[in-house]
Short mmCIF file of C-alpha atoms and ligand atoms in Angstrom, two decimals:
data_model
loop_
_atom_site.label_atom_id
_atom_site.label_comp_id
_atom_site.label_asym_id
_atom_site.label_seq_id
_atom_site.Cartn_x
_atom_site.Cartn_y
_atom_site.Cartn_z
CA UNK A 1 111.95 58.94 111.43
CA UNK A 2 110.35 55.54 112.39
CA UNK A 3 106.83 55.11 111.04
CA UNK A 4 104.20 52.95 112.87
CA UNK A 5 100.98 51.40 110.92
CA UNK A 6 98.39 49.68 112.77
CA UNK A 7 95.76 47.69 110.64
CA UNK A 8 92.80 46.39 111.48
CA UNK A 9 89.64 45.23 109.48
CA UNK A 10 87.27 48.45 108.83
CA UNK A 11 89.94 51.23 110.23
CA UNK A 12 86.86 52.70 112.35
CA UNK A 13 87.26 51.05 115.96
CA UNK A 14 90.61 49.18 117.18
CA UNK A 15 93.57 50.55 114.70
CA UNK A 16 92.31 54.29 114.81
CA UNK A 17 92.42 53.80 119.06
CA UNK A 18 95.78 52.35 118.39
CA UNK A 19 96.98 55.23 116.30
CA UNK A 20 95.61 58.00 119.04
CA UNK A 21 96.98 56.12 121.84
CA UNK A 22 100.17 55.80 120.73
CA UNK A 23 100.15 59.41 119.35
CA UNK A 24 99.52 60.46 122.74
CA UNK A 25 102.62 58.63 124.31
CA UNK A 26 104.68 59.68 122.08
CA UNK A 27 103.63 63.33 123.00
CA UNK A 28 103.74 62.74 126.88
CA UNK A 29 107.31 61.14 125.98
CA UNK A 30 108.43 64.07 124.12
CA UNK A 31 109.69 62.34 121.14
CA UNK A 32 107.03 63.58 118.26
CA UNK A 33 109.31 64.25 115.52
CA UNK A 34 110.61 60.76 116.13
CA UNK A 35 107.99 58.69 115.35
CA UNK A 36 105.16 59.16 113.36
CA UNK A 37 101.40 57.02 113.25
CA UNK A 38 99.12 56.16 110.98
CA UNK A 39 96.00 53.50 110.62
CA UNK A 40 94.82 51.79 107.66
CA UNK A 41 92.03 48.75 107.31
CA UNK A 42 91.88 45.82 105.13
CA UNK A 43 88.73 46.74 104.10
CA UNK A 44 86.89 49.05 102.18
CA UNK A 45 83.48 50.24 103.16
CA UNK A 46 84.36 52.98 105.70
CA UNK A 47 87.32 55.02 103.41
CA UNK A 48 86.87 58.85 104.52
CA UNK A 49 84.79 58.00 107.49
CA UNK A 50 86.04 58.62 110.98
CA UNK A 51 86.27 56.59 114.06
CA UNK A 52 83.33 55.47 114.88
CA UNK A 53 81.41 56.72 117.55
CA UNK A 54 82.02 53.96 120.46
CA UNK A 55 86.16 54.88 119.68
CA UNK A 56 85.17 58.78 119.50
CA UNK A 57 83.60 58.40 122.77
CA UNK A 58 86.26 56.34 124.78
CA UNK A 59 88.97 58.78 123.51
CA UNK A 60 86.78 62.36 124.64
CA UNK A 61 86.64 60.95 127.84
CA UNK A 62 90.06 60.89 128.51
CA UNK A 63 91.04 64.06 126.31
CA UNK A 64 92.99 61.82 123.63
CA UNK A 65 92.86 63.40 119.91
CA UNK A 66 91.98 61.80 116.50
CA UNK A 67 91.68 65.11 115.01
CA UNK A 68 92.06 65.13 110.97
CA UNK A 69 91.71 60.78 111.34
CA UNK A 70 89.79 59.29 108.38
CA UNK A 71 89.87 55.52 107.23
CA UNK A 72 91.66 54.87 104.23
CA UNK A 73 92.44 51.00 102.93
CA UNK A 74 96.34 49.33 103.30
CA UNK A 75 98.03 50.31 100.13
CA UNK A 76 100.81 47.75 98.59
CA UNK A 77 103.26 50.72 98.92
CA UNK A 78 102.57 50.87 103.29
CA UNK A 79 104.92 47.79 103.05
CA UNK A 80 107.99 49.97 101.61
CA UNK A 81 106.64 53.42 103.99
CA UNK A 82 106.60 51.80 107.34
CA UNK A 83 108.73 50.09 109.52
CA UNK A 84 106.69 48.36 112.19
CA UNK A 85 103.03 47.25 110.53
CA UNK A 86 100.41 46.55 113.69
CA UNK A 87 97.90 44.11 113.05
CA UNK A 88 94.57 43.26 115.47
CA UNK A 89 94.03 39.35 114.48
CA UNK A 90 94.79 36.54 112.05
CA UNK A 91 91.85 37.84 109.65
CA UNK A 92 94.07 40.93 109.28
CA UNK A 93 97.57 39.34 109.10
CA UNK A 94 96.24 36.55 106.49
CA UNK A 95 95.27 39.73 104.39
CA UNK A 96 98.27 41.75 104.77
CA UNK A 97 99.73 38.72 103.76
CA UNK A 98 97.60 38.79 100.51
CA UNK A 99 98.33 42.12 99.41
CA UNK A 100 101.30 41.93 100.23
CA UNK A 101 102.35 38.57 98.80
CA UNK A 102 104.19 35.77 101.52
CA UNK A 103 105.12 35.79 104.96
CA UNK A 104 107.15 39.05 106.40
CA UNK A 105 108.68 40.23 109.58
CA UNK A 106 107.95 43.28 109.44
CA UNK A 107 104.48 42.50 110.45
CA UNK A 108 103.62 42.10 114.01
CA UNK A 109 100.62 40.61 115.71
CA UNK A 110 99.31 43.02 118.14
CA UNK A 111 98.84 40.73 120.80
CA UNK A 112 102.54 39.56 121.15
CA UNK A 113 103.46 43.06 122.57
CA UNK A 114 100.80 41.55 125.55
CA UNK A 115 102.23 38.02 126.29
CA UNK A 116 101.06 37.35 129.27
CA UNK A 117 97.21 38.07 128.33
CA UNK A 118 95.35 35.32 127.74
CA UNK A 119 93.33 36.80 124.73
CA UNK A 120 95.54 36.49 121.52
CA UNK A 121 93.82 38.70 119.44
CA UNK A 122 92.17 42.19 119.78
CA UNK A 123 88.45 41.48 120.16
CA UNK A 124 86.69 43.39 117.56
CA UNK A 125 84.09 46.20 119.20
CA UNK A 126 82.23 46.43 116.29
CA UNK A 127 80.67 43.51 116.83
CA UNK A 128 81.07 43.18 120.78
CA UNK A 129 80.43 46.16 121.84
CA UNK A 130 83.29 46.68 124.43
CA UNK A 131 85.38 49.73 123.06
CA UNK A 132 86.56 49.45 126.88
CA UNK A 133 88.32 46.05 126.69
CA UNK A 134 90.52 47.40 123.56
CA UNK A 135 91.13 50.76 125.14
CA UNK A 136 92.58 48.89 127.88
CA UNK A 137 94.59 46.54 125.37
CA UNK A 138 95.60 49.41 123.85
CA UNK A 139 97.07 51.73 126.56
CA UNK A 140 98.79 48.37 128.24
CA UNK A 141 100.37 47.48 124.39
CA UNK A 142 101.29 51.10 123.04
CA UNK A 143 103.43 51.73 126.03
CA UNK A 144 105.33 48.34 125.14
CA UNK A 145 105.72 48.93 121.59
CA UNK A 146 106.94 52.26 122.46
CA UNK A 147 109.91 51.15 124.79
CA UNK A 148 110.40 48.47 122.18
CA UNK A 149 110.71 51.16 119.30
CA UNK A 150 113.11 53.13 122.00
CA UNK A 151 115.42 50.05 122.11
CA UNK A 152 115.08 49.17 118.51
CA UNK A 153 115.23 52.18 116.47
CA UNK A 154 116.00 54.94 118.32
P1 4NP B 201 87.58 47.56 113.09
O1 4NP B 201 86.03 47.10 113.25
O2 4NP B 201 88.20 46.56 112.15
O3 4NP B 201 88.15 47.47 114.47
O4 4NP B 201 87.54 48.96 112.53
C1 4NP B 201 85.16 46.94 112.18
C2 4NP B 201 84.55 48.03 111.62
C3 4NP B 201 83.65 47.84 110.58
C4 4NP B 201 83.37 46.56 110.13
C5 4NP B 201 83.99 45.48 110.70
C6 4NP B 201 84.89 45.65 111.72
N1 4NP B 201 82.41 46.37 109.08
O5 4NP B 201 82.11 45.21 108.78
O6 4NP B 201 81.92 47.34 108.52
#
């Protein structure tokens, strides 16, 4: 089994959308049972909350799930539990760096799945508003990392 964590700051808006995403690839690709996802923030001030509504929305609209998602915080243990850990920005790796103590490759920047976009971190929609930017982000870098996973892991 591979296991997939994305992180982002509050675990409400970009890494749950990464999580259902992906989840739904992996479905439409027929490999659940493969690969599993989960989401986690650096944060703590929205454990047991869900997604929050502009991330709820996007996702209804195009019949994607995040059924049973609730935040929760990184644990030091996520580092030993999963093998490809998904960050949003540089706030987010320079705290997974923290907790977890030095610099490690198992840790991935989001945006290097997308190098050709210009942006070079995922813009945060909590504070811009645009759940529509990252949903595109999203869909464009899931299907990446999954054909990556396929080549790497499986
Ligand atoms: P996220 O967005 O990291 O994409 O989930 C945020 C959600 C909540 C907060 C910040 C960012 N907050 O400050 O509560």
């Amino acid at each position: 089994m591979i296991n997939v964590l994305f992180v982002c700051l509050g675990n409400i808006c970009r890494s749950p959308m990464a999580e259902a995403v992906l989840r739904d690839k992996i479905k439409i690709n027929e490999l659940e049972g493969q690969i599993t996802v989960d989401s986690a923030g650096t944060g703590d001030w929205h454990l047991g909350h869900p997604p929050h509504e502009g991330t709820r929305k996007l996702l209804d609209e195009r019949s994607i799930s995040y059924e049973g998602m609730i935040a929760r915080q990184v644990l030091s243990e996520d580092f030993t539990n999963f093998d490809y850990i998904i960050c949003m920005d540089q706030s987010n790796l320079s705290n997974l760096r923290k907790i977890k103590g030095g610099e490690d490759a198992q840790i991935i920047s989001y945006m290097d799945l997308l190098p050709n976009e210009t942006l070079r971190e995922v813009p945060d929609p909590y504070f811009t508003g645009n759940f529509e930017e990252v949903y595109g982000l999203m869909d464009a870098g899931c299907s990446v990392l999954l054909d990556k996973i396929k080549k790497e892991k499986l």
